[in-house]
Short mmCIF file of C-alpha atoms and ligand atoms in Angstrom, two decimals:
data_model
loop_
_atom_site.label_atom_id
_atom_site.label_comp_id
_atom_site.label_asym_id
_atom_site.label_seq_id
_atom_site.Cartn_x
_atom_site.Cartn_y
_atom_site.Cartn_z
CA MET A 1379 0.00 0.00 0.00
CA ALA A 1380 1.52 3.37 -1.06
CA ILE A 1381 0.95 6.35 1.23
CA LEU A 1382 1.36 9.96 0.09
CA PHE A 1383 2.21 12.41 2.90
CA VAL A 1384 1.34 16.06 2.21
CA SER A 1385 1.95 18.75 4.84
CA ASP A 1386 4.07 21.85 5.21
CA ILE A 1387 3.80 21.83 9.01
CA ASP A 1388 4.08 18.15 10.03
CA ASP A 1389 7.34 16.18 10.11
CA PRO A 1390 7.32 13.36 7.50
CA VAL A 1391 10.35 11.65 9.08
CA ALA A 1392 8.62 11.35 12.47
CA TRP A 1393 5.37 10.21 10.86
CA ARG A 1394 7.11 7.54 8.80
CA ARG A 1395 9.06 6.32 11.86
CA GLU A 1396 5.94 6.12 14.05
CA LEU A 1397 3.86 4.38 11.38
CA GLU A 1398 6.61 1.87 10.58
CA LYS A 1399 6.98 1.06 14.31
CA ARG A 1400 3.38 -0.11 14.19
CA LEU A 1401 3.06 -1.51 10.67
CA GLY A 1402 6.54 -2.46 9.45
CA PRO A 1403 8.22 -1.07 6.29
CA LEU A 1404 5.95 1.19 4.21
CA ASP A 1405 5.91 2.66 0.71
CA PHE A 1406 5.80 6.20 2.17
CA ARG A 1407 6.11 9.09 -0.32
CA VAL A 1408 6.43 12.72 0.62
CA TRP A 1409 4.85 15.38 -1.59
CA PRO A 1410 6.03 16.57 -4.09
CA GLU A 1411 8.18 13.38 -4.62
CA ILE A 1412 5.10 11.41 -5.53
CA GLY A 1413 6.36 8.87 -8.08
CA ASP A 1414 3.62 7.32 -10.20
CA PRO A 1415 0.32 8.92 -9.04
CA ALA A 1416 -1.56 5.78 -10.04
CA GLU A 1417 0.25 3.83 -7.30
CA ILE A 1418 -0.99 5.97 -4.37
CA ASP A 1419 -3.60 4.22 -2.23
CA VAL A 1420 -3.89 6.58 0.73
CA ALA A 1421 -3.23 10.29 1.26
CA LEU A 1422 -2.21 11.53 4.73
CA VAL A 1423 -2.71 15.27 4.52
CA TRP A 1424 -2.80 18.77 5.99
CA ARG A 1425 -4.27 21.30 3.55
CA PRO A 1426 -3.04 19.71 0.28
CA PRO A 1427 -3.02 21.83 -2.90
CA ARG A 1428 -6.47 21.92 -4.49
CA GLY A 1429 -6.85 19.29 -7.17
CA LEU A 1430 -3.92 17.15 -5.97
CA LEU A 1431 -6.10 14.39 -4.50
CA ALA A 1432 -8.18 14.25 -7.68
CA SER A 1433 -5.00 13.49 -9.62
CA LEU A 1434 -4.55 10.16 -7.75
CA PRO A 1435 -6.67 7.65 -9.74
CA SER A 1436 -6.26 4.72 -7.31
CA LEU A 1437 -6.88 6.68 -4.09
CA ARG A 1438 -8.90 4.65 -1.56
CA ALA A 1439 -8.91 6.93 1.50
CA ILE A 1440 -7.95 10.41 2.67
CA LEU A 1441 -6.66 10.59 6.24
CA ALA A 1442 -6.44 14.16 7.59
CA LEU A 1443 -3.61 15.12 9.90
CA SER A 1444 -5.98 17.68 11.45
CA ALA A 1445 -9.26 17.70 13.31
CA GLY A 1446 -10.70 20.39 11.07
CA ILE A 1447 -11.26 19.28 7.46
CA GLU A 1448 -13.13 22.24 5.93
CA THR A 1449 -10.43 23.03 3.36
CA LEU A 1450 -10.68 19.46 2.05
CA LEU A 1451 -14.47 19.64 1.79
CA GLU A 1452 -14.22 22.99 0.01
CA ASP A 1453 -12.15 21.41 -2.80
CA PRO A 1454 -14.76 20.77 -5.55
CA THR A 1455 -12.51 18.06 -6.99
CA LEU A 1456 -12.26 16.09 -3.71
CA PRO A 1457 -12.49 12.38 -4.65
CA ASP A 1458 -15.46 10.42 -3.36
CA VAL A 1459 -13.51 8.10 -1.03
CA PRO A 1460 -13.72 7.93 2.78
CA LEU A 1461 -12.32 11.08 4.41
CA CYS A 1462 -11.23 10.61 8.03
CA ARG A 1463 -10.46 13.46 10.41
CA MET A 1464 -7.89 13.35 13.21
CA VAL A 1465 -9.17 12.37 16.64
CA ASP A 1466 -6.33 11.80 19.06
CA GLU A 1467 -5.35 12.26 22.69
CA SER A 1468 -2.44 14.59 21.81
CA LEU A 1469 -4.92 17.07 20.36
CA VAL A 1470 -7.17 16.75 23.41
CA VAL A 1471 -4.33 17.24 25.91
CA THR A 1472 -2.86 20.28 24.16
CA MET A 1473 -6.25 21.90 23.53
CA ARG A 1474 -7.26 21.41 27.17
CA GLU A 1475 -4.04 23.07 28.36
CA PHE A 1476 -4.39 25.98 25.96
CA VAL A 1477 -8.00 26.78 26.76
CA LEU A 1478 -7.47 26.40 30.52
CA ALA A 1479 -4.48 28.77 30.32
CA ALA A 1480 -6.52 31.27 28.31
CA VAL A 1481 -9.49 31.18 30.68
CA LEU A 1482 -7.20 31.52 33.72
CA LEU A 1483 -5.46 34.50 32.12
CA TYR A 1484 -8.72 36.44 32.22
CA HIS A 1485 -10.08 34.90 35.41
CA ARG A 1486 -6.93 35.96 37.31
CA ASP A 1487 -6.79 39.39 35.58
CA LEU A 1488 -3.39 38.87 33.96
CA ASP A 1489 -4.52 41.02 31.01
CA ARG A 1490 -5.32 43.86 33.42
CA TYR A 1491 -1.99 43.51 35.27
CA GLU A 1492 -0.20 43.66 31.93
CA ALA A 1493 -1.98 46.96 31.16
CA GLN A 1494 -1.18 48.22 34.68
CA GLN A 1495 2.49 47.36 34.20
CA ARG A 1496 2.67 49.51 31.08
CA ARG A 1497 1.60 52.47 33.30
CA ALA A 1498 3.64 51.36 36.37
CA VAL A 1499 0.41 50.96 38.38
CA TRP A 1500 0.54 48.78 41.55
CA ARG A 1501 -3.06 47.75 42.17
CA MET A 1502 -4.15 44.44 43.65
CA ARG A 1503 -7.34 42.84 42.43
CA PRO A 1504 -8.73 40.31 44.91
CA PRO A 1505 -9.15 36.91 43.24
CA ARG A 1506 -12.67 35.56 42.80
CA PRO A 1507 -13.51 31.86 43.07
CA ALA A 1508 -13.51 29.96 39.78
CA SER A 1509 -17.23 29.37 40.26
CA ALA A 1510 -17.78 33.12 39.79
CA THR A 1511 -16.56 32.93 36.20
CA ARG A 1512 -19.06 31.50 33.73
CA VAL A 1513 -17.44 29.82 30.74
CA GLY A 1514 -19.39 28.75 27.66
CA VAL A 1515 -17.97 26.23 25.20
CA MET A 1516 -19.38 26.19 21.66
CA GLY A 1517 -18.97 22.67 20.27
CA LEU A 1518 -19.06 19.64 22.56
CA GLY A 1519 -17.26 17.15 20.34
CA ALA A 1520 -13.94 15.32 20.55
CA LEU A 1521 -12.24 18.53 21.75
CA GLY A 1522 -15.04 20.72 23.13
CA ARG A 1523 -16.35 18.14 25.55
CA PRO A 1524 -13.04 17.35 27.31
CA VAL A 1525 -12.25 21.07 27.39
CA ALA A 1526 -15.62 21.79 29.02
CA GLU A 1527 -15.08 18.94 31.52
CA THR A 1528 -11.60 20.21 32.42
CA LEU A 1529 -12.98 23.70 33.08
CA ARG A 1530 -15.81 22.20 35.14
CA ASP A 1531 -13.33 20.14 37.18
CA PHE A 1532 -11.34 23.30 37.79
CA GLY A 1533 -14.44 24.83 39.41
CA PHE A 1534 -15.66 27.17 36.66
CA ALA A 1535 -19.40 27.47 36.00
CA VAL A 1536 -19.49 25.77 32.61
CA ARG A 1537 -22.15 25.65 29.91
CA GLY A 1538 -21.94 24.09 26.47
CA TRP A 1539 -23.63 24.50 23.11
CA SER A 1540 -23.95 21.88 20.37
CA ARG A 1541 -26.10 21.01 17.37
CA THR A 1542 -27.83 18.02 18.95
CA PRO A 1543 -28.79 17.85 22.65
CA ARG A 1544 -26.07 16.54 24.99
CA GLU A 1545 -26.08 15.63 28.68
CA ILE A 1546 -22.83 16.14 30.57
CA GLU A 1547 -22.67 16.01 34.34
CA GLY A 1548 -22.17 19.42 35.93
CA ILE A 1549 -22.43 21.27 32.62
CA ALA A 1550 -25.52 23.18 31.48
CA CYS A 1551 -26.04 22.01 27.91
CA PHE A 1552 -27.82 24.01 25.20
CA ALA A 1553 -28.54 22.82 21.66
CA GLY A 1554 -29.51 24.43 18.39
CA ARG A 1555 -29.67 27.96 17.03
CA ALA A 1556 -32.81 28.83 18.97
CA SER A 1557 -30.91 28.48 22.24
CA LEU A 1558 -27.78 30.38 21.19
CA ALA A 1559 -28.73 33.76 22.68
CA ALA A 1560 -29.80 32.17 25.98
CA PHE A 1561 -26.53 30.24 26.08
CA ALA A 1562 -24.48 33.37 25.31
CA GLY A 1563 -26.28 35.42 27.98
CA GLY A 1564 -24.50 33.38 30.67
CA CYS A 1565 -20.93 33.43 29.31
CA ASP A 1566 -18.29 35.66 30.89
CA VAL A 1567 -15.85 33.76 28.69
CA LEU A 1568 -16.94 32.30 25.35
CA VAL A 1569 -14.76 29.54 23.88
CA ASN A 1570 -15.35 28.56 20.25
CA LEU A 1571 -14.56 24.94 19.41
CA LEU A 1572 -16.97 24.43 16.52
CA PRO A 1573 -16.02 22.95 13.16
CA LEU A 1574 -16.24 25.36 10.22
CA THR A 1575 -19.34 24.50 8.17
CA PRO A 1576 -21.79 26.60 6.14
CA GLU A 1577 -23.95 26.74 9.30
CA THR A 1578 -21.21 27.94 11.62
CA GLU A 1579 -19.32 30.35 9.34
CA GLY A 1580 -19.54 33.89 10.73
CA ILE A 1581 -21.24 32.72 13.93
CA LEU A 1582 -19.00 34.91 16.10
CA ASN A 1583 -20.65 38.15 14.99
CA ALA A 1584 -22.17 41.37 16.30
CA GLY A 1585 -25.47 39.65 17.18
CA LEU A 1586 -23.75 37.02 19.31
CA PHE A 1587 -21.45 39.58 20.95
CA ALA A 1588 -24.50 41.71 21.86
CA ALA A 1589 -25.99 38.66 23.60
CA LEU A 1590 -22.86 38.23 25.77
CA PRO A 1591 -22.78 40.07 29.10
CA ARG A 1592 -20.85 43.36 29.10
CA GLY A 1593 -17.20 42.69 29.87
CA ALA A 1594 -17.17 39.19 28.36
CA VAL A 1595 -14.15 37.69 26.62
CA VAL A 1596 -14.02 35.66 23.39
CA ILE A 1597 -11.52 32.84 22.86
CA ASN A 1598 -11.49 31.56 19.28
CA VAL A 1599 -9.69 28.26 18.81
CA GLY A 1600 -12.06 26.96 16.12
CA ARG A 1601 -11.46 28.58 12.73
CA GLY A 1602 -10.82 32.15 11.58
CA ARG A 1603 -13.92 32.19 9.39
CA HIS A 1604 -16.15 31.62 12.41
CA LEU A 1605 -15.36 35.21 13.34
CA VAL A 1606 -16.51 38.42 11.67
CA ASP A 1607 -13.30 40.37 12.27
CA ALA A 1608 -14.81 43.86 12.01
CA ASP A 1609 -17.62 42.96 14.47
CA LEU A 1610 -15.05 41.85 17.04
CA ILE A 1611 -13.05 45.04 16.66
CA ASP A 1612 -16.24 47.13 17.11
CA ALA A 1613 -17.33 45.14 20.17
CA VAL A 1614 -13.89 45.51 21.79
CA ASP A 1615 -13.49 49.18 20.85
CA SER A 1616 -16.93 50.03 22.23
CA GLY A 1617 -15.97 48.42 25.55
CA HIS A 1618 -18.76 45.83 25.34
CA LEU A 1619 -16.14 43.08 25.19
CA ARG A 1620 -13.16 43.09 27.54
CA GLY A 1621 -10.99 41.40 24.94
CA ALA A 1622 -10.33 38.36 22.81
CA LEU A 1623 -7.72 35.69 22.41
CA LEU A 1624 -7.53 34.45 18.84
CA ASP A 1625 -5.58 31.40 17.67
CA VAL A 1626 -7.07 31.01 14.18
CA PHE A 1627 -7.60 33.48 11.34
CA ARG A 1628 -9.24 33.93 7.94
CA ASP A 1629 -5.76 34.15 6.41
CA GLU A 1630 -2.91 32.24 8.02
CA PRO A 1631 -0.28 33.43 8.69
CA LEU A 1632 -2.18 36.52 9.86
CA PRO A 1633 -1.12 39.31 7.44
CA GLU A 1634 1.36 41.75 8.94
CA ASP A 1635 -1.01 44.71 8.40
CA HIS A 1636 -4.05 43.08 10.04
CA PRO A 1637 -5.46 45.29 12.84
CA PHE A 1638 -5.59 42.31 15.26
CA TRP A 1639 -1.80 42.46 15.64
CA ARG A 1640 -1.88 45.90 17.23
CA ARG A 1641 -5.22 46.07 19.08
CA PRO A 1642 -4.43 46.29 22.83
CA HIS A 1643 -7.26 43.99 23.96
CA ILE A 1644 -6.82 41.39 21.25
CA ARG A 1645 -4.29 38.61 21.72
CA VAL A 1646 -2.95 36.61 18.81
CA THR A 1647 -1.38 33.15 18.82
CA PRO A 1648 -0.24 31.40 15.60
CA HIS A 1649 -2.68 28.43 15.35
CA VAL A 1650 -1.01 26.53 18.16
CA ALA A 1651 -3.87 25.71 20.54
CA ALA A 1652 -3.63 21.99 19.82
CA TYR A 1653 -0.96 19.80 18.23
CA THR A 1654 -1.17 16.41 16.55
CA LEU A 1655 1.89 14.53 17.82
CA PRO A 1656 2.88 11.59 15.60
CA GLU A 1657 4.09 9.61 18.65
CA SER A 1658 0.47 9.30 19.71
CA ALA A 1659 -1.60 10.10 16.60
CA ALA A 1660 0.16 7.47 14.45
CA GLU A 1661 -1.92 4.93 16.37
CA VAL A 1662 -5.24 5.98 14.84
CA VAL A 1663 -3.68 6.35 11.37
CA ALA A 1664 -2.11 2.88 11.65
CA GLU A 1665 -5.45 1.46 12.75
CA ASN A 1666 -7.19 3.02 9.74
CA LEU A 1667 -4.50 1.64 7.39
CA ARG A 1668 -5.03 -1.84 8.90
CA ARG A 1669 -8.78 -1.48 8.52
CA LEU A 1670 -8.44 -0.31 4.94
CA SER A 1671 -6.27 -3.28 3.97
CA GLU A 1672 -8.72 -5.67 5.67
CA GLY A 1673 -11.80 -4.02 4.13
CA ARG A 1674 -13.21 -2.95 7.52
CA PRO A 1675 -14.98 0.38 8.17
CA LEU A 1676 -12.61 3.26 8.94
CA LEU A 1677 -12.61 5.33 12.14
CA HIS A 1678 -13.68 9.00 12.31
CA VAL A 1679 -15.13 9.22 8.83
CA VAL A 1680 -16.45 12.70 8.07
CA ASP A 1681 -20.14 13.06 7.31
CA ARG A 1682 -19.89 15.16 4.16
CA MET A 1683 -23.55 16.27 4.28
CA ARG A 1684 -23.17 17.55 7.86
CA GLY A 1685 -19.78 19.08 7.04
CA TYR A 1686 -17.87 17.66 10.04
P1 NDP B 264 -16.13 17.39 16.51
O1 NDP B 264 -16.64 17.14 15.14
O2 NDP B 264 -15.75 16.23 17.36
O3 NDP B 264 -17.19 18.24 17.35
C1 NDP B 264 -17.91 19.28 16.77
C2 NDP B 264 -18.90 19.83 17.79
O4 NDP B 264 -19.49 21.02 17.23
C3 NDP B 264 -20.04 18.88 18.09
O5 NDP B 264 -20.41 18.99 19.45
C4 NDP B 264 -21.16 19.39 17.19
O6 NDP B 264 -22.46 19.16 17.67
C5 NDP B 264 -20.90 20.87 17.24
N1 NDP B 264 -21.51 21.53 16.08
C6 NDP B 264 -21.26 21.31 14.77
N2 NDP B 264 -22.06 22.08 14.00
C7 NDP B 264 -22.83 22.79 14.86
C8 NDP B 264 -23.87 23.72 14.69
N3 NDP B 264 -24.29 24.09 13.47
N4 NDP B 264 -24.45 24.23 15.79
C9 NDP B 264 -24.07 23.85 17.02
N5 NDP B 264 -23.10 22.95 17.27
C10 NDP B 264 -22.48 22.43 16.18
O7 NDP B 264 -14.89 18.39 16.33
P2 NDP B 264 -13.59 18.53 17.26
O8 NDP B 264 -14.05 18.76 18.65
O9 NDP B 264 -12.64 17.43 16.99
O10 NDP B 264 -12.93 19.84 16.64
C11 NDP B 264 -13.63 21.06 16.59
C12 NDP B 264 -12.86 22.08 15.76
O11 NDP B 264 -11.74 22.59 16.49
C13 NDP B 264 -12.20 21.55 14.48
O12 NDP B 264 -13.14 21.40 13.44
C14 NDP B 264 -11.19 22.63 14.17
O13 NDP B 264 -11.81 23.65 13.40
C15 NDP B 264 -10.84 23.19 15.55
N6 NDP B 264 -9.47 22.85 15.92
C16 NDP B 264 -8.57 23.87 16.16
C17 NDP B 264 -7.29 23.60 16.52
C18 NDP B 264 -6.32 24.68 16.88
O14 NDP B 264 -5.15 24.39 17.10
N7 NDP B 264 -6.77 25.91 16.99
C19 NDP B 264 -6.80 22.21 16.63
C20 NDP B 264 -7.81 21.23 16.41
C21 NDP B 264 -9.10 21.54 16.06
P3 NDP B 264 -23.02 17.66 17.91
O15 NDP B 264 -22.37 17.22 19.20
O16 NDP B 264 -24.47 17.84 18.04
O17 NDP B 264 -22.57 16.86 16.71
C1 OXD B 265 -6.73 21.69 13.36
C2 OXD B 265 -5.69 20.81 13.87
O1 OXD B 265 -7.76 21.21 12.87
O2 OXD B 265 -4.57 21.31 14.17
O3 OXD B 265 -6.55 22.93 13.46
O4 OXD B 265 -5.92 19.60 14.00
#
C-alpha cells in the first residue's frame, strides 16, 4: 500500500518512523516526490493543494492530519472516497491546556496587570472563586467536551452548546440555534470549538457579541472564518467586550497589516492551541491503514452532508 504524505507543518520523518513502528516497512512518499500517481492508495494530509487528490486515480482513502477538514471539503474536486479526520489524545491534551491557560489568564486578571504594568500601576485585584466565572464552550465534540469537563473540574461554572442535545454532568447544555442567545447570555468567557461549516461560518458576529454580558471575553480556537473580524473590533473598541484571544484566522499566517496584531485587547497566537503529535496520533492512522487493507470500516469518517 503506497501512502502519500502532504503537509508543510508536520514532520514526514517522524510520521514515517511512528507508522513503521506499528506496521513495518511502508511505501511512504512525501509530496512533491510522488512517483507514479496511479500507485498511491492513501493520502495523509494537511491542507493539500487543491486538485492534488483528484489526480490520484487509485486513491482509496484520505486521512487528515488535522481535526478540522473544511479546506478538504471545500475542494470541488475532492475524490469520493472515505475522508477521516484526526481524533487523538495529543490534540485533546494540548487543547485542554491551551483553553485552561486562556481562561485563567482572564479569570486571574493577567490582562489587566499587563496593562497596569505599562503604566507602572501597583493595584491588587482580589481573586474571585472559579465558580464566579461563567465559561461557555461552543462545540461539545472530541475537543469541546473534554475542554468543558476540564474547566468544570477546575471549578468554573461551565455551559456548552452543540447542534444536537447533549447531557454532561455538571455542565448546562444548550442545543440548536434557537438556544444560542440564551446560552451566550450566561458566558463571561466564550470559547469557540466548533467545526467550520456553512452553518457555523460567521457565527462569532455582532449579534452574538451583543448577547454576551458586558465585559465578556471571546476565545477563538475553532477557525478564523467563524469570526466576523470587524464585528469583534467594534465590540472591543466600544468596551462591550473586555478582549479576545484568537488562535485562528481567515488568512494564516495573519497578514502583517491586520489590525488584530496591534489592538491592545486582542491577543494573537499562531494556530497553536492543539498539536497532533505523531508519537500518539500514528496509532489511529495505523489502525485506519489496517482497517483499509482488511476491508473494515474506517474510524472518524467525516459526514460530508453535515460538514464535520
Ligand atoms: P467534533 O466534530 O468532534 O465536534 C464538533 C462539535 O461542534 C459537536 O459537538 C457538534 O455538535 C458541534 N456543532 C457542529 N455544528 C454545529 C452547529 N451548526 N451548531 C451547534 N453545534 C455544532 O470536532 P472537534 O471537537 O474534533 O474539533 C472542533 C474544531 O476545532 C475543528 O473542526 C477545528 O476547526 C478546531 N481545531 C482547532 C485547533 C487549533 O489548534 N486551533 C486544533 C484542532 C481543532 P453535535 O455534538 O451535536 O454533533
Ligand atoms: C486543526 C488541527 O484542525 O490542528 O486545526 O488539528
